[in-house]
Coordinates of C-alpha atoms in Angstrom, one line a residue:
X1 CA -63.2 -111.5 66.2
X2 CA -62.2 -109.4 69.7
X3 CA -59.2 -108.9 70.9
X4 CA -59.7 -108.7 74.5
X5 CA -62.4 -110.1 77.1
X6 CA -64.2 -106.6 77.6
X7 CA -64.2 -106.7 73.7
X8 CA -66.0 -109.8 73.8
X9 CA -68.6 -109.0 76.5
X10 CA -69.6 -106.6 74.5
X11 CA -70.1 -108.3 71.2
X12 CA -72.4 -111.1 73.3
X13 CA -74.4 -108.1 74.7
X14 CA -75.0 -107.2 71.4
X15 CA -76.3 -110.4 70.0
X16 CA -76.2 -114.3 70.7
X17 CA -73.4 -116.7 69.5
X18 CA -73.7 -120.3 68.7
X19 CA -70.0 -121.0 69.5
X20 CA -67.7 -119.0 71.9
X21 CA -64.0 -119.5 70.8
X22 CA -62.0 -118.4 73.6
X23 CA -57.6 -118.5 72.6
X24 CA -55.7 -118.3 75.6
X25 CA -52.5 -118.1 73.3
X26 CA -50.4 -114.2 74.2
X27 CA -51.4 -114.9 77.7
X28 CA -48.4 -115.9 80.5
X29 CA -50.1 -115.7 83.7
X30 CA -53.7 -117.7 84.8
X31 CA -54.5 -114.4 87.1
X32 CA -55.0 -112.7 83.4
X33 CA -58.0 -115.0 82.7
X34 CA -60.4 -113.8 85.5
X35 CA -62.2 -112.4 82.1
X36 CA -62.4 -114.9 80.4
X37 CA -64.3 -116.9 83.7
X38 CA -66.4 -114.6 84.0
X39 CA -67.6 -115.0 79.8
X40 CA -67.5 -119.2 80.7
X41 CA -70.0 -118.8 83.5
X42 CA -72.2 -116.6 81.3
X43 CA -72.5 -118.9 78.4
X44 CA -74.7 -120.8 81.1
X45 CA -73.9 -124.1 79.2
X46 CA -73.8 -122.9 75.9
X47 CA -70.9 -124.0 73.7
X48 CA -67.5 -122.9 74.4
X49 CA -64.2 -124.0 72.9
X50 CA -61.0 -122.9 74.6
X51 CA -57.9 -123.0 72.3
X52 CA -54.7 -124.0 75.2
X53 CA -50.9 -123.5 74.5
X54 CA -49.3 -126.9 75.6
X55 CA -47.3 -125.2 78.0
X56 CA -49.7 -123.9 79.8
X57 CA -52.6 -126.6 79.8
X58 CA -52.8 -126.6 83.9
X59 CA -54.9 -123.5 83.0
X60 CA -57.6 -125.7 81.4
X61 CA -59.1 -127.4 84.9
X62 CA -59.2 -123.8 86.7
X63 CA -61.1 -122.3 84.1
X64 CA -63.5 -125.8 84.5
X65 CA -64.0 -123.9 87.5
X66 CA -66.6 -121.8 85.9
X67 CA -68.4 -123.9 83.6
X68 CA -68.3 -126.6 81.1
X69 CA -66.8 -126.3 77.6
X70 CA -64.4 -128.3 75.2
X71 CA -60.9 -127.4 74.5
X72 CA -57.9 -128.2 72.1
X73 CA -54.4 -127.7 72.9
X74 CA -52.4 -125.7 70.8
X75 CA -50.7 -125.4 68.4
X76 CA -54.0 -127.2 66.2
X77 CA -53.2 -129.5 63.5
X78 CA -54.7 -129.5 60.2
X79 CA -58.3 -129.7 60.2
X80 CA -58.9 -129.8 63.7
X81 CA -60.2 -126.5 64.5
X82 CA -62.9 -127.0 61.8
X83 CA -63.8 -130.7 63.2
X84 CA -63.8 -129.1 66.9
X85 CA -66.3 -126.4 65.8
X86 CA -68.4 -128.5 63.7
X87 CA -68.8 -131.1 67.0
X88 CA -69.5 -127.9 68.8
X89 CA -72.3 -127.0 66.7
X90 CA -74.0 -130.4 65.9
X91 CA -77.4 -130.4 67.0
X92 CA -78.5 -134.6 68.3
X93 CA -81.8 -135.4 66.3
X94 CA -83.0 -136.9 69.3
X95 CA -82.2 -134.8 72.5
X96 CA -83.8 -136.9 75.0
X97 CA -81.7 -140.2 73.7
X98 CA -78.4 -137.5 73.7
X99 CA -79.4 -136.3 77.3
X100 CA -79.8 -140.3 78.2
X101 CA -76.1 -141.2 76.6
X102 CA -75.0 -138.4 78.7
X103 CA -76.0 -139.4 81.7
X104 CA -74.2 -143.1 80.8
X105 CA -71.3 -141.5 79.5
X106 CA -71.1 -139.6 83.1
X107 CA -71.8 -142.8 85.4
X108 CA -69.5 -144.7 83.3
X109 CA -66.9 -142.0 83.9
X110 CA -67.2 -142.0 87.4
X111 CA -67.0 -145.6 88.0
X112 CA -63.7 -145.4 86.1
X113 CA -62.5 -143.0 88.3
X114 CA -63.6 -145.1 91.6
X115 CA -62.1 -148.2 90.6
X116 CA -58.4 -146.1 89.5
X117 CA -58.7 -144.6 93.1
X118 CA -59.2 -147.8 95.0
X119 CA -57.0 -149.7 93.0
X120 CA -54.2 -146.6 94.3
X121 CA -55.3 -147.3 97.9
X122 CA -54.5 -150.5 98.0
X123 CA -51.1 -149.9 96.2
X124 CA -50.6 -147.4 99.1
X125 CA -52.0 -149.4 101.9
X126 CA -48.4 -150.2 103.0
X127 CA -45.7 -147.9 104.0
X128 CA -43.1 -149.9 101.3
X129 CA -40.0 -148.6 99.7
X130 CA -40.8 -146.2 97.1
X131 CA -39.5 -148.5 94.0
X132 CA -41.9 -150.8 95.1
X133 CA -44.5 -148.2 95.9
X134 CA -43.8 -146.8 92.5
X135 CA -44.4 -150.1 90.9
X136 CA -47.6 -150.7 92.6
X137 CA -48.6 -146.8 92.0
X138 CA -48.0 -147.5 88.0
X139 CA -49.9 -150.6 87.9
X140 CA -52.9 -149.1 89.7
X141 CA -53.0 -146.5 87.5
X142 CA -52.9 -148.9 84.5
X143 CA -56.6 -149.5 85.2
X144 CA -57.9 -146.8 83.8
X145 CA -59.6 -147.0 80.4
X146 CA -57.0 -146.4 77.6
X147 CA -54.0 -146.3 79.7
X148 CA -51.0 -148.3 77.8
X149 CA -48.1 -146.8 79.6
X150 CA -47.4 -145.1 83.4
X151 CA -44.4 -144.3 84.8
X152 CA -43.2 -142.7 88.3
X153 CA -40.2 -140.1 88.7
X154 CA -39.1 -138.8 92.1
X155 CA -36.9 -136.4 92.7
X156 CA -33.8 -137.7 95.3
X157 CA -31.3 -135.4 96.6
X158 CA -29.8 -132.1 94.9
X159 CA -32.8 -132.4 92.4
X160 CA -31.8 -135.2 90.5
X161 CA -34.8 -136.8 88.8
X162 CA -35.2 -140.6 88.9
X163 CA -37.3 -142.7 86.3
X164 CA -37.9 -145.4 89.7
X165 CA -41.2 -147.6 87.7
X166 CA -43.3 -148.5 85.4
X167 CA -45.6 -150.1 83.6
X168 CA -46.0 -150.7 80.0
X169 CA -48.7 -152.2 78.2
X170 CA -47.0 -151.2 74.8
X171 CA -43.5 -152.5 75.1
X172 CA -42.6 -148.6 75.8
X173 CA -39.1 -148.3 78.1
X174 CA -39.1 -145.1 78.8
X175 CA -35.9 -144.8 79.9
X176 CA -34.9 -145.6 76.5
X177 CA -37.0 -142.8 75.3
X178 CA -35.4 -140.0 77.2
X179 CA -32.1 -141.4 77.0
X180 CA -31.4 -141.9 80.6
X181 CA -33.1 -143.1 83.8
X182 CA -31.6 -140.7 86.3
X183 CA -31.0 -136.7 86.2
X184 CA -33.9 -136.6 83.8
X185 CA -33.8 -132.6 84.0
X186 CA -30.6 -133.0 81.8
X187 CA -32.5 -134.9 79.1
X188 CA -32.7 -133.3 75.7
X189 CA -36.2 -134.0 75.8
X190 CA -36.5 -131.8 79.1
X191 CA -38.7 -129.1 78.0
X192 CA -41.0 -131.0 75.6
X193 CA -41.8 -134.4 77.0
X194 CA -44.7 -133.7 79.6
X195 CA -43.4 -136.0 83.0
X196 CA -40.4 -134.0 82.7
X197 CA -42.3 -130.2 82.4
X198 CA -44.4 -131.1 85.0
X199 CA -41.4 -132.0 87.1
X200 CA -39.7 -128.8 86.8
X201 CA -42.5 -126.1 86.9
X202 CA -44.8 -128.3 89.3
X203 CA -47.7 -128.1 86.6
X204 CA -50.2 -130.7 85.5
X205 CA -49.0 -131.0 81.4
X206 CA -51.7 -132.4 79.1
X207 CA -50.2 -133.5 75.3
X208 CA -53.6 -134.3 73.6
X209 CA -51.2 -135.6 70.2
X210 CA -47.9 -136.3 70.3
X211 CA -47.3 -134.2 67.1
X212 CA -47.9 -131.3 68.9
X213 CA -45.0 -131.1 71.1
X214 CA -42.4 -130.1 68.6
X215 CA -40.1 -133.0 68.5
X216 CA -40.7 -134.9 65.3
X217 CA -38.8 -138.1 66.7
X218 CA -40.5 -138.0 70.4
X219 CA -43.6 -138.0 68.0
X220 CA -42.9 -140.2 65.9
X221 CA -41.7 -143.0 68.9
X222 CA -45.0 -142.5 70.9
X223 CA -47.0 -143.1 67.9
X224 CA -45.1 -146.3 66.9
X225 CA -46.1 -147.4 70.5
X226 CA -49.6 -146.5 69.8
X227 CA -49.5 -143.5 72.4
X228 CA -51.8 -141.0 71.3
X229 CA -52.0 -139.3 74.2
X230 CA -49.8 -138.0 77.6
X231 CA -51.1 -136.7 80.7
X232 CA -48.4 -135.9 83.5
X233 CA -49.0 -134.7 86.9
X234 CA -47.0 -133.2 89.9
X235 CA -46.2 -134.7 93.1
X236 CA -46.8 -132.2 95.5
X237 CA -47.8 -133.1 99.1
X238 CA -49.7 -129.6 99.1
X239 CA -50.3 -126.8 96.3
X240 CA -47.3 -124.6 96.3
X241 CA -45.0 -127.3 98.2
X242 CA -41.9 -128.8 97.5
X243 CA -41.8 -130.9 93.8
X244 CA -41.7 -134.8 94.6
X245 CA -41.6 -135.5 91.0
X246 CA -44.3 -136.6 88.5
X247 CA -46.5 -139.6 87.7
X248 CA -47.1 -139.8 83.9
X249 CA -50.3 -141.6 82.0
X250 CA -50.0 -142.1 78.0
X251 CA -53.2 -143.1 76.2
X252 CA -53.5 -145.1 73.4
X253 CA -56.5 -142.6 72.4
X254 CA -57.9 -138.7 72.5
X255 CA -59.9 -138.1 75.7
X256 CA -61.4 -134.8 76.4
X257 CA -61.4 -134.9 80.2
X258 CA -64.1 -133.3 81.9
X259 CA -63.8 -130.9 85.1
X260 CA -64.0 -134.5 87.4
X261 CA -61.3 -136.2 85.5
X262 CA -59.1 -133.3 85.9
X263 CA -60.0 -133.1 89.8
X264 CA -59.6 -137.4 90.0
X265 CA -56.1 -136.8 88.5
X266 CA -55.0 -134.7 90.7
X267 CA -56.3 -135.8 94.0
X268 CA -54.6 -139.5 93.1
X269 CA -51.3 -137.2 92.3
X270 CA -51.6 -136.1 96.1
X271 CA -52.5 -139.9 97.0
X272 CA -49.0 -140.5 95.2
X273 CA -47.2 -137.7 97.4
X274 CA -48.3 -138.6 100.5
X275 CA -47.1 -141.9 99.8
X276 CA -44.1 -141.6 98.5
X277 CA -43.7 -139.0 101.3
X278 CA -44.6 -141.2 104.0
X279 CA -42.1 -144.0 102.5
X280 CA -39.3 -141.2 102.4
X281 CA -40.2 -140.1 106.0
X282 CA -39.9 -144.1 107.1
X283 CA -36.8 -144.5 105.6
X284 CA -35.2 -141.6 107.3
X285 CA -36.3 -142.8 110.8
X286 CA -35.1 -146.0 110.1
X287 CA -31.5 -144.7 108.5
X288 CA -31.8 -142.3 112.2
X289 CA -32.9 -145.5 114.1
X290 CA -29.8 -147.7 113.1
X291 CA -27.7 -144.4 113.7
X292 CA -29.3 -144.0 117.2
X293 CA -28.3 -148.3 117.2
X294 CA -25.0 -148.0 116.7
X295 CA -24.3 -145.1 119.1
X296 CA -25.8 -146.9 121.9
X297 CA -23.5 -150.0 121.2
X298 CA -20.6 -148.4 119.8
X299 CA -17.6 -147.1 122.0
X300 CA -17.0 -143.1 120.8
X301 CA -13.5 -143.5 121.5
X302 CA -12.2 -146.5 120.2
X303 CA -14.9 -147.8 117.7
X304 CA -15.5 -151.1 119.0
X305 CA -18.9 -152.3 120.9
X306 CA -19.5 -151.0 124.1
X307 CA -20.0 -152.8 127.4
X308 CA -23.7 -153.6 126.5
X309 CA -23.0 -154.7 123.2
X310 CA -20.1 -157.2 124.8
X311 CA -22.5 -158.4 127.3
X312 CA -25.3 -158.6 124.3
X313 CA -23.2 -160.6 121.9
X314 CA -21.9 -162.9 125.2
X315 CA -25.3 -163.7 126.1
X316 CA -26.7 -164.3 122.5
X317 CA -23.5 -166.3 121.8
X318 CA -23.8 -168.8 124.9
X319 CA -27.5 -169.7 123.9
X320 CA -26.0 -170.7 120.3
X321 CA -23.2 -172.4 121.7
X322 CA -25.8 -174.5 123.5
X323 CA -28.2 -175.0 121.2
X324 CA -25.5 -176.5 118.3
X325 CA -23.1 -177.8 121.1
X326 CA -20.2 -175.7 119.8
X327 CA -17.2 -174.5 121.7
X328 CA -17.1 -170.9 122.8
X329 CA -14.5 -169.1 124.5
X330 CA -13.4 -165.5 125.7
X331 CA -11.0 -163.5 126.1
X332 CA -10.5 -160.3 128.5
X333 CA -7.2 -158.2 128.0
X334 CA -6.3 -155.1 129.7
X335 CA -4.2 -151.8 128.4
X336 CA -1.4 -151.0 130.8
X337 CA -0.1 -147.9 131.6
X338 CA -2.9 -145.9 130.5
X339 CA -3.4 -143.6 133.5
X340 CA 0.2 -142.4 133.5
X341 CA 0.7 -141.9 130.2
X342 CA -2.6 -139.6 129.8
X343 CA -1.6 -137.8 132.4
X344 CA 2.0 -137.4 131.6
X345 CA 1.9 -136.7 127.7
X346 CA -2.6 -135.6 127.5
X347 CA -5.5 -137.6 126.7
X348 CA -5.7 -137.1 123.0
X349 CA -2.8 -139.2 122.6
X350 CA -3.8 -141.7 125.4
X351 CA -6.9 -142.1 123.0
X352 CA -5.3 -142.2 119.9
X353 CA -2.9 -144.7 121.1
X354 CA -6.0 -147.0 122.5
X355 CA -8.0 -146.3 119.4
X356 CA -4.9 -148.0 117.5
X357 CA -4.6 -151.0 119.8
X358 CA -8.4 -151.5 119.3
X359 CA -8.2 -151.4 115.7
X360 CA -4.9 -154.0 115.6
X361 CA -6.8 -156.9 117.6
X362 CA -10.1 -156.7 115.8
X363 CA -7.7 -156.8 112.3
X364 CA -6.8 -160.0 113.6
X365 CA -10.1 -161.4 114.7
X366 CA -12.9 -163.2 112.5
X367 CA -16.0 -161.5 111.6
X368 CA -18.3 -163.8 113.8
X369 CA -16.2 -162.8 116.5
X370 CA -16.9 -159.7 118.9
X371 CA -14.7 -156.8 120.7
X372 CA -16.0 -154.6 123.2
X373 CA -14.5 -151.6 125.5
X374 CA -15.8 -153.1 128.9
X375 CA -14.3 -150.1 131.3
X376 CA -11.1 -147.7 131.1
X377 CA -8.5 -150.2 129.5
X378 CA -10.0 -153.4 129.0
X379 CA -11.4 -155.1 126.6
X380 CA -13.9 -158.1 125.9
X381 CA -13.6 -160.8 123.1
X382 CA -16.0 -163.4 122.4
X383 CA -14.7 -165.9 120.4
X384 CA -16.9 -168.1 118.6
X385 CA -16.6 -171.9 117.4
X386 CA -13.6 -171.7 119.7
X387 CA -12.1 -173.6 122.7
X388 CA -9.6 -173.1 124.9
X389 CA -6.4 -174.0 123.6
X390 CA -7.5 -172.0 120.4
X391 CA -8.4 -169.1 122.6
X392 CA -4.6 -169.3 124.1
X393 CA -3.0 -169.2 121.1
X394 CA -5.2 -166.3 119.8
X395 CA -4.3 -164.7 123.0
X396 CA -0.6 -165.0 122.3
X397 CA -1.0 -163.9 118.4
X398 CA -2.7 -160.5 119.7
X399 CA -0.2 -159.8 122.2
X400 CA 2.9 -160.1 119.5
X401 CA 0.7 -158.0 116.8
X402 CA 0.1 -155.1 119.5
X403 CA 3.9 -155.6 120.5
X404 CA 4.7 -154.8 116.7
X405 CA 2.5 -152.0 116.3
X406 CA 3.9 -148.5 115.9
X407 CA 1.6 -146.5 118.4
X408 CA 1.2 -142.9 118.9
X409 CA 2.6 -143.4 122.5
X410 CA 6.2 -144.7 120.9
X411 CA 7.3 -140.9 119.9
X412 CA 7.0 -140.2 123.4
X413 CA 9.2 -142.8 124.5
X414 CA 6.4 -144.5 126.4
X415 CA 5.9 -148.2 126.6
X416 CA 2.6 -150.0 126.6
X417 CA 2.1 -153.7 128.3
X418 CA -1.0 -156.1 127.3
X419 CA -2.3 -158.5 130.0
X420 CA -4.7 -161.1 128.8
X421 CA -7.0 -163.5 130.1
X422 CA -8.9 -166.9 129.0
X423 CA -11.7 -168.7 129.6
X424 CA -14.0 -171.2 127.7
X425 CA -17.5 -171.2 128.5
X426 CA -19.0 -174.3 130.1
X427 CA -21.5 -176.3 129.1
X428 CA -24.1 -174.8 131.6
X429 CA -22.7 -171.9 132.2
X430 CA -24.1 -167.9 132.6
X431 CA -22.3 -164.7 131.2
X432 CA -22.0 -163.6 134.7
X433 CA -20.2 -166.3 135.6
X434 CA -18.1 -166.7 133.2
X435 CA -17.2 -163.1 133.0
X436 CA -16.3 -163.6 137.0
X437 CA -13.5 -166.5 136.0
X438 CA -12.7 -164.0 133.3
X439 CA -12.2 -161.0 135.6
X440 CA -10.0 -163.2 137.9
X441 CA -7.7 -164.8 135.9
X442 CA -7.1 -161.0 134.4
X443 CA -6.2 -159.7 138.3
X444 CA -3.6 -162.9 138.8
X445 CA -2.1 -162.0 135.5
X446 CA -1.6 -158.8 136.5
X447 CA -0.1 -159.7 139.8
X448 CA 2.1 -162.4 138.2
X449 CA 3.7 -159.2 136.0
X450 CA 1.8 -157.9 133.4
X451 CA 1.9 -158.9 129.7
X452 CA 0.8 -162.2 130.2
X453 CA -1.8 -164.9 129.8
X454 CA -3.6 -166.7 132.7
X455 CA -5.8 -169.2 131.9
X456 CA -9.0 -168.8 134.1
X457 CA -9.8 -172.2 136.4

């Protein structure tokens, strides 16, 4: 027995040990095991077990850094120390057939861990949401030998942790388990059930029994779904980066994993983050894209379309109209006074008063139906499914609702007139032309008196 790594150097100076039991237990930090490297690399192979805290079992694959050797995680249930040791020290009676099984065991191992990572590139291959990412992800990973249960958390915005797939083999819902499917950091099971420690510190968490977690109940309701085993791993997109979330593997068997495993696991981890990043990066381009949409079709001041988005709907409208021989009409009106009145009392209030006018006639119009600012004052309407008469009686309801609203302009004492115009597209007819007749029977209105309706020839 030492009780510290020069200690130990010493004592194996001195004379040769079988077994090398190294407890990491009392330590906090990995930068306090550079020692204990330095005794793994000198055993040259010879046997080594490392006794692990569960809380700090990300320690185990650095230390594989320096050699082979096997490993329990703390705390040790009865009788496991002794049968660790005793595998340890067992000599094969036939080396060469040991040597041989080791060599299977090892190809085996690695074409396990080849057909797990292509089975995650092809869940990956598209750019996808990341629910259906995740769901792909968690079947992928269900491939691997022993695997009865994975399960995907992500972290969305202000840190709340999602449960957003998985895939169980056992009839396991996790969400059950932890008692919730989203802000999975509040769980009571937070700093004992593996996918949500490795969430929070960023860690790879390894529970190599379920017993050994401290929660009788979480124990005893992974064993009653034959789990015998958790691994959970990190989404980072790089060491030391922001936390993603976790991916989470429970075994229906103990696996020791060797120093490849460990490495597989958390290259496919990255895998997982660069997806998941890549579907989070897609969906904000697209969320920017229909942004960027809008603004380029949406009039800033009055919140209907814009000129291009009247002239877009008119066009897309007349090749329907066509193609189902439906009636289409539209309408043009124009603002009066508008000019004046900006002047005379400021443009804020000009605006406001327009905004309002622009929200009273789309109120009244149906959702297939379109309103656009074309310039200044006036306004487009395209009016599906509609002829003309219809469109003249629309006409006339719009004018009375605008003559009914209360507008900004009325504290000022200032009136506002409405001047309309109708046409109804024919059967072969462009948008240019029909925005012509439009135009024209708008100016005659306008010379007949304002607040009126001209029907165009």
């Amino acid at each position: 027995m030492c009780d510290h790594v020069d200690a130990v150097g010493a004592a194996l100076a001195k004379r040769e040990a079988d077994l090398l039991i190294l407890d990491l237990n009392g330590f906090d930090h990995l930068n306090q095991l550079a020692g204990f490297g330095a005794l793994i690399r000198g055993r040259a192979g010879a046997p080594i077990l490392v006794l692990c805290a569960y809380e700090h079992s990300a320690w185990l694959p650095e230390l594989m850094a320096y050699g082979g050797f096997d490993y329990r995680i703390c705390t040790v249930l009865n009788d496991e120390l002794q049968q660790a040791v005793a595998q340890a020290l067992m000599v094969p009676a036939d080396p060469a057939a040991a040597m041989q099984q080791e060599l299977l065991d090892k190809e085996k191992e690695l074409r396990d861990l080849l057909g797990v990572q292509r089975s995650l590139q092809r869940a990956l291959a598209g750019i996808d949401t990341i629910n259906t990412m995740a769901s792909q992800i968690c079947l992928a990973l269900c491939n691997f030998p022993g695997v009865r249960h994975t399960s995907v958390m992500h972290i969305k915005e202000r840190g709340d942790l999602q449960l957003v797939a998985q895939e169980a083999r056992n009839h396991l819902d996790l969400g059950r388990l932890l008692e919730r499917r989203d802000h999975l950091l509040q769980s009571p099971l937070r700093d004992v059930f593996p996918a949500l420690m490795a969430a929070a510190r960023g860690e790879m968490v390894l529970l190599d029994a379920p017993e050994k977690a401290g929660n009788p109940e979480l124990a005893m309701a992974l064993h009653d779904r034959n789990v015998r085993m958790v691994l959970a791993l990190p989404l980072c997109a790089e060491p030391g980066g922001p936390r993603m979330g976790a991916i989470c593997l429970m075994f229906d068997r103990y696996i020791r994993f060797s120093r490849e495993q460990f490495a597989c696991f958390a290259s496919l981890a990255q895998f997982v983050s660069f997806g998941i990043g890549m579907s989070e990066l897609k969906y904000r381009n697209d969320a920017l894209a229909g942004q960027l949409s809008q603004m380029s079709t949406v009039d800033a001041v009055t919140g209907a379309g814009n000129r291009r988005a009247g002239e877009d709907a008119l066009d897309n409208e007349i090749r329907r109209a066509r193609r189902y021989g439906l009636p289409l009409a539209v309408l043009s009106f124009d603002v009066g006074s508008f000019h004046s009145t900006s002047d005379l009392y400021g443009a804020p209030v000009g605006e406001a008063a327009l905004r309002k006018i622009a929200e009273t006639v789309h109120g009244r119009l149906r959702t297939s139906d379109t309103l656009a600012r074309m310039r200044g004052e006036e306004f487009l309407i395209v009016a599906t499914h509609t002829n003309a008469d219809d469109a003249m009686r629309l006409a006339e309801k719009l004018r009375g609702a605008v003559a009914e609203t209360d507008l900004p302009l009325a504290g000022h004492g200032a009136a506002v007139s409405m001047t309309l115009s109708v046409a109804q597209v024919g059967a072969e007819e462009g948008s240019d032309a029909v925005l012509d007749r439009l135009d024209a029977a708008l100016h005659r209105a306008k010379r007949a008196g304002r607040n009126g309706i001209e029907l165009a020839a």
